[in-house]
Amino acid sequence: MRRLWFLVPIVFGMWFVGCGEEKLTVQDNLKGTWKLTARTLPDGTTLKPPDVGGLMEWFAINDRRGHVTVAITGQGDGQRTYDFENNACTVSASAFSMERSLLMGRSYLHGDGPVETDTAPRSLEGRLTVDGKKTTLTYGNGVAQTFEEASLTVTVPNRYTDTWKKE
């Protein structure tokens, strides 16, 4: 029995480390439900609900993979528009890829078109940067998503800047 006392500090140390703060993953800044609260156009006009609205959910499956669904509605040329997309995302310390499996709706970018469903797989890749509680996904086409605590800013160059809040 006396010979086993040396194990007490080791076991206690392992318990102490195991009960400490959980390891943060890249997706910790991204996951959750986000609500679109405003869209600012290049001319400075700001649209708010009900003229524009949206929900996004980032559901982490594990440290590297997640499901991302986005639904956006808007008022385009007097016609209500909407888009819904479903994506699988893979993240690393410095990069990400989005694999879109479904896009459905009357595009909010091109509101005059018919309702469409696109199930052709699409892949987008980009750079991921983390600075404390701020995580930015930058796509090859210049689109950037910046997650910072309970705020998300999506910038689509020359089109709009969206402001989202975590629910």
CSV table of C-alpha atoms in Angstrom, one decimal:
chain,number,residue,atom,x,y,z
A,1,MET,CA,0.0,0.0,0.0
A,2,ARG,CA,2.8,2.4,0.9
A,3,ARG,CA,4.4,2.0,-2.5
A,4,LEU,CA,1.2,3.3,-4.3
A,5,TRP,CA,1.2,6.7,-2.5
A,6,PHE,CA,3.3,8.1,-5.3
A,7,LEU,CA,0.4,7.7,-7.6
A,8,VAL,CA,-1.9,10.1,-5.7
A,9,PRO,CA,-0.3,13.3,-7.0
A,10,ILE,CA,-0.2,11.9,-10.5
A,11,VAL,CA,-3.9,10.9,-10.4
A,12,PHE,CA,-4.8,14.3,-8.8
A,13,GLY,CA,-2.8,16.1,-11.5
A,14,MET,CA,-4.6,14.2,-14.3
A,15,TRP,CA,-8.0,15.0,-12.7
A,16,PHE,CA,-7.1,18.7,-12.3
A,17,VAL,CA,-6.0,19.0,-15.9
A,18,GLY,CA,-9.0,17.1,-17.1
A,19,CYS,CA,-11.4,19.3,-15.2
A,20,GLY,CA,-9.9,22.5,-16.4
A,21,GLU,CA,-11.2,24.7,-19.1
A,22,GLU,CA,-12.2,22.8,-22.2
A,23,LYS,CA,-10.0,23.0,-25.3
A,24,LEU,CA,-11.4,25.6,-27.6
A,25,THR,CA,-11.9,24.6,-31.2
A,26,VAL,CA,-12.1,26.8,-34.3
A,27,GLN,CA,-15.9,26.2,-34.6
A,28,ASP,CA,-16.6,27.5,-31.0
A,29,ASN,CA,-16.7,31.0,-32.5
A,30,LEU,CA,-18.9,29.9,-35.4
A,31,LYS,CA,-21.4,27.5,-34.0
A,32,GLY,CA,-24.9,28.5,-33.0
A,33,THR,CA,-28.0,30.2,-34.5
A,34,TRP,CA,-27.5,33.6,-36.1
A,35,LYS,CA,-30.2,36.1,-37.1
A,36,LEU,CA,-29.8,38.6,-39.9
A,37,THR,CA,-30.6,42.1,-38.4
A,38,ALA,CA,-29.5,44.5,-41.2
A,39,ARG,CA,-28.2,44.7,-44.7
A,40,THR,CA,-26.2,47.8,-45.8
A,41,LEU,CA,-26.1,48.5,-49.6
A,42,PRO,CA,-23.2,50.2,-51.4
A,43,ASP,CA,-25.2,53.5,-51.6
A,44,GLY,CA,-25.5,53.5,-47.7
A,45,THR,CA,-29.1,52.4,-47.6
A,46,THR,CA,-29.8,50.1,-44.7
A,47,LEU,CA,-32.5,47.4,-44.9
A,48,LYS,CA,-33.9,45.8,-41.8
A,49,PRO,CA,-36.7,43.2,-41.2
A,50,PRO,CA,-39.2,42.8,-42.8
A,51,ASP,CA,-37.4,44.1,-45.9
A,52,VAL,CA,-34.6,41.6,-45.4
A,53,GLY,CA,-34.3,38.7,-43.0
A,54,GLY,CA,-32.4,35.5,-42.4
A,55,LEU,CA,-31.4,32.7,-40.1
A,56,MET,CA,-28.2,30.7,-40.2
A,57,GLU,CA,-27.3,27.7,-38.1
A,58,TRP,CA,-23.8,26.3,-37.7
A,59,PHE,CA,-24.0,22.9,-36.1
A,60,ALA,CA,-20.6,21.4,-35.2
A,61,ILE,CA,-20.4,17.7,-35.7
A,62,ASN,CA,-16.8,17.4,-34.3
A,63,ASP,CA,-13.7,19.6,-34.0
A,64,ARG,CA,-13.3,19.9,-37.8
A,65,ARG,CA,-16.7,19.3,-39.4
A,66,GLY,CA,-20.0,21.1,-39.2
A,67,HIS,CA,-23.4,21.5,-41.0
A,68,VAL,CA,-24.3,25.0,-42.0
A,69,THR,CA,-27.8,26.0,-43.1
A,70,VAL,CA,-28.8,29.4,-44.3
A,71,ALA,CA,-32.2,30.9,-45.1
A,72,ILE,CA,-32.4,34.5,-46.4
A,73,THR,CA,-35.5,36.5,-47.5
A,74,GLY,CA,-35.7,39.9,-49.1
A,75,GLN,CA,-37.8,42.3,-51.0
A,76,GLY,CA,-36.4,42.6,-54.6
A,77,ASP,CA,-38.1,44.8,-57.1
A,78,GLY,CA,-41.4,44.5,-55.3
A,79,GLN,CA,-41.2,40.7,-55.3
A,80,ARG,CA,-40.5,38.6,-52.2
A,81,THR,CA,-37.3,36.6,-52.7
A,82,TYR,CA,-35.8,33.8,-50.7
A,83,ASP,CA,-32.9,31.4,-50.7
A,84,PHE,CA,-32.1,28.3,-48.6
A,85,GLU,CA,-28.9,26.4,-48.7
A,86,ASN,CA,-27.4,23.4,-46.9
A,87,ASN,CA,-23.6,23.0,-46.6
A,88,ALA,CA,-21.1,20.7,-45.0
A,89,CYS,CA,-18.1,22.5,-43.7
A,90,THR,CA,-14.6,21.4,-42.9
A,91,VAL,CA,-12.2,23.7,-41.0
A,92,SER,CA,-8.6,23.6,-40.0
A,93,ALA,CA,-6.4,26.1,-38.2
A,94,SER,CA,-5.9,28.2,-41.4
A,95,ALA,CA,-8.4,27.0,-44.1
A,96,PHE,CA,-11.9,25.9,-44.6
A,97,SER,CA,-14.0,24.3,-47.3
A,98,MET,CA,-17.8,24.5,-47.8
A,99,GLU,CA,-19.5,21.7,-49.7
A,100,ARG,CA,-23.0,22.8,-50.7
A,101,SER,CA,-25.5,20.0,-51.3
A,102,LEU,CA,-28.7,22.1,-51.8
A,103,LEU,CA,-29.7,25.6,-53.0
A,104,MET,CA,-33.4,26.3,-53.3
A,105,GLY,CA,-35.4,29.4,-53.8
A,106,ARG,CA,-36.0,32.5,-55.8
A,107,SER,CA,-32.5,34.1,-55.6
A,108,TYR,CA,-32.3,37.2,-53.5
A,109,LEU,CA,-29.5,38.2,-55.8
A,110,HIS,CA,-31.6,37.8,-58.9
A,111,GLY,CA,-35.2,38.3,-57.7
A,112,ASP,CA,-36.9,38.1,-61.0
A,113,GLY,CA,-36.2,34.5,-61.7
A,114,PRO,CA,-38.4,31.4,-61.1
A,115,VAL,CA,-38.1,29.2,-58.0
A,116,GLU,CA,-35.2,26.9,-58.5
A,117,THR,CA,-33.7,23.9,-56.8
A,118,ASP,CA,-30.0,23.1,-57.4
A,119,THR,CA,-28.7,19.8,-56.0
A,120,ALA,CA,-25.4,19.9,-57.9
A,121,PRO,CA,-22.5,19.7,-55.4
A,122,ARG,CA,-20.6,23.0,-55.2
A,123,SER,CA,-17.3,23.5,-53.3
A,124,LEU,CA,-15.9,26.7,-52.0
A,125,GLU,CA,-12.6,27.1,-50.2
A,126,GLY,CA,-10.9,29.9,-48.4
A,127,ARG,CA,-8.6,31.2,-45.7
A,128,LEU,CA,-9.5,31.0,-42.0
A,129,THR,CA,-7.9,33.4,-39.5
A,130,VAL,CA,-8.4,33.5,-35.8
A,131,ASP,CA,-7.5,36.4,-33.6
A,132,GLY,CA,-8.7,35.8,-30.0
A,133,LYS,CA,-12.5,35.7,-30.2
A,134,LYS,CA,-12.6,36.9,-33.8
A,135,THR,CA,-12.7,34.3,-36.6
A,136,THR,CA,-12.8,35.3,-40.2
A,137,LEU,CA,-13.6,33.1,-43.2
A,138,THR,CA,-12.4,34.7,-46.5
A,139,TYR,CA,-13.5,33.1,-49.7
A,140,GLY,CA,-11.6,33.2,-53.0
A,141,ASN,CA,-14.2,35.6,-54.5
A,142,GLY,CA,-13.6,38.2,-51.8
A,143,VAL,CA,-16.6,37.5,-49.6
A,144,ALA,CA,-15.7,37.6,-45.9
A,145,GLN,CA,-17.6,36.3,-42.8
A,146,THR,CA,-16.3,37.7,-39.6
A,147,PHE,CA,-17.5,36.1,-36.4
A,148,GLU,CA,-16.8,38.0,-33.2
A,149,GLU,CA,-18.5,36.8,-30.0
A,150,ALA,CA,-22.3,37.4,-30.6
A,151,SER,CA,-21.8,39.3,-33.8
A,152,LEU,CA,-21.3,38.2,-37.4
A,153,THR,CA,-20.5,40.6,-40.3
A,154,VAL,CA,-20.8,39.2,-43.9
A,155,THR,CA,-19.2,41.4,-46.6
A,156,VAL,CA,-20.0,40.8,-50.3
A,157,PRO,CA,-17.8,43.3,-52.2
A,158,ASN,CA,-19.8,45.8,-54.2
A,159,ARG,CA,-23.2,44.2,-53.2
A,160,TYR,CA,-23.9,44.5,-49.5
A,161,THR,CA,-22.7,44.1,-45.9
A,162,ASP,CA,-24.9,42.0,-43.6
A,163,THR,CA,-25.0,42.2,-39.8
A,164,TRP,CA,-26.1,39.1,-37.9
A,165,LYS,CA,-26.6,38.5,-34.2
A,166,LYS,CA,-26.2,35.3,-32.3
A,167,GLU,CA,-29.5,34.0,-30.9
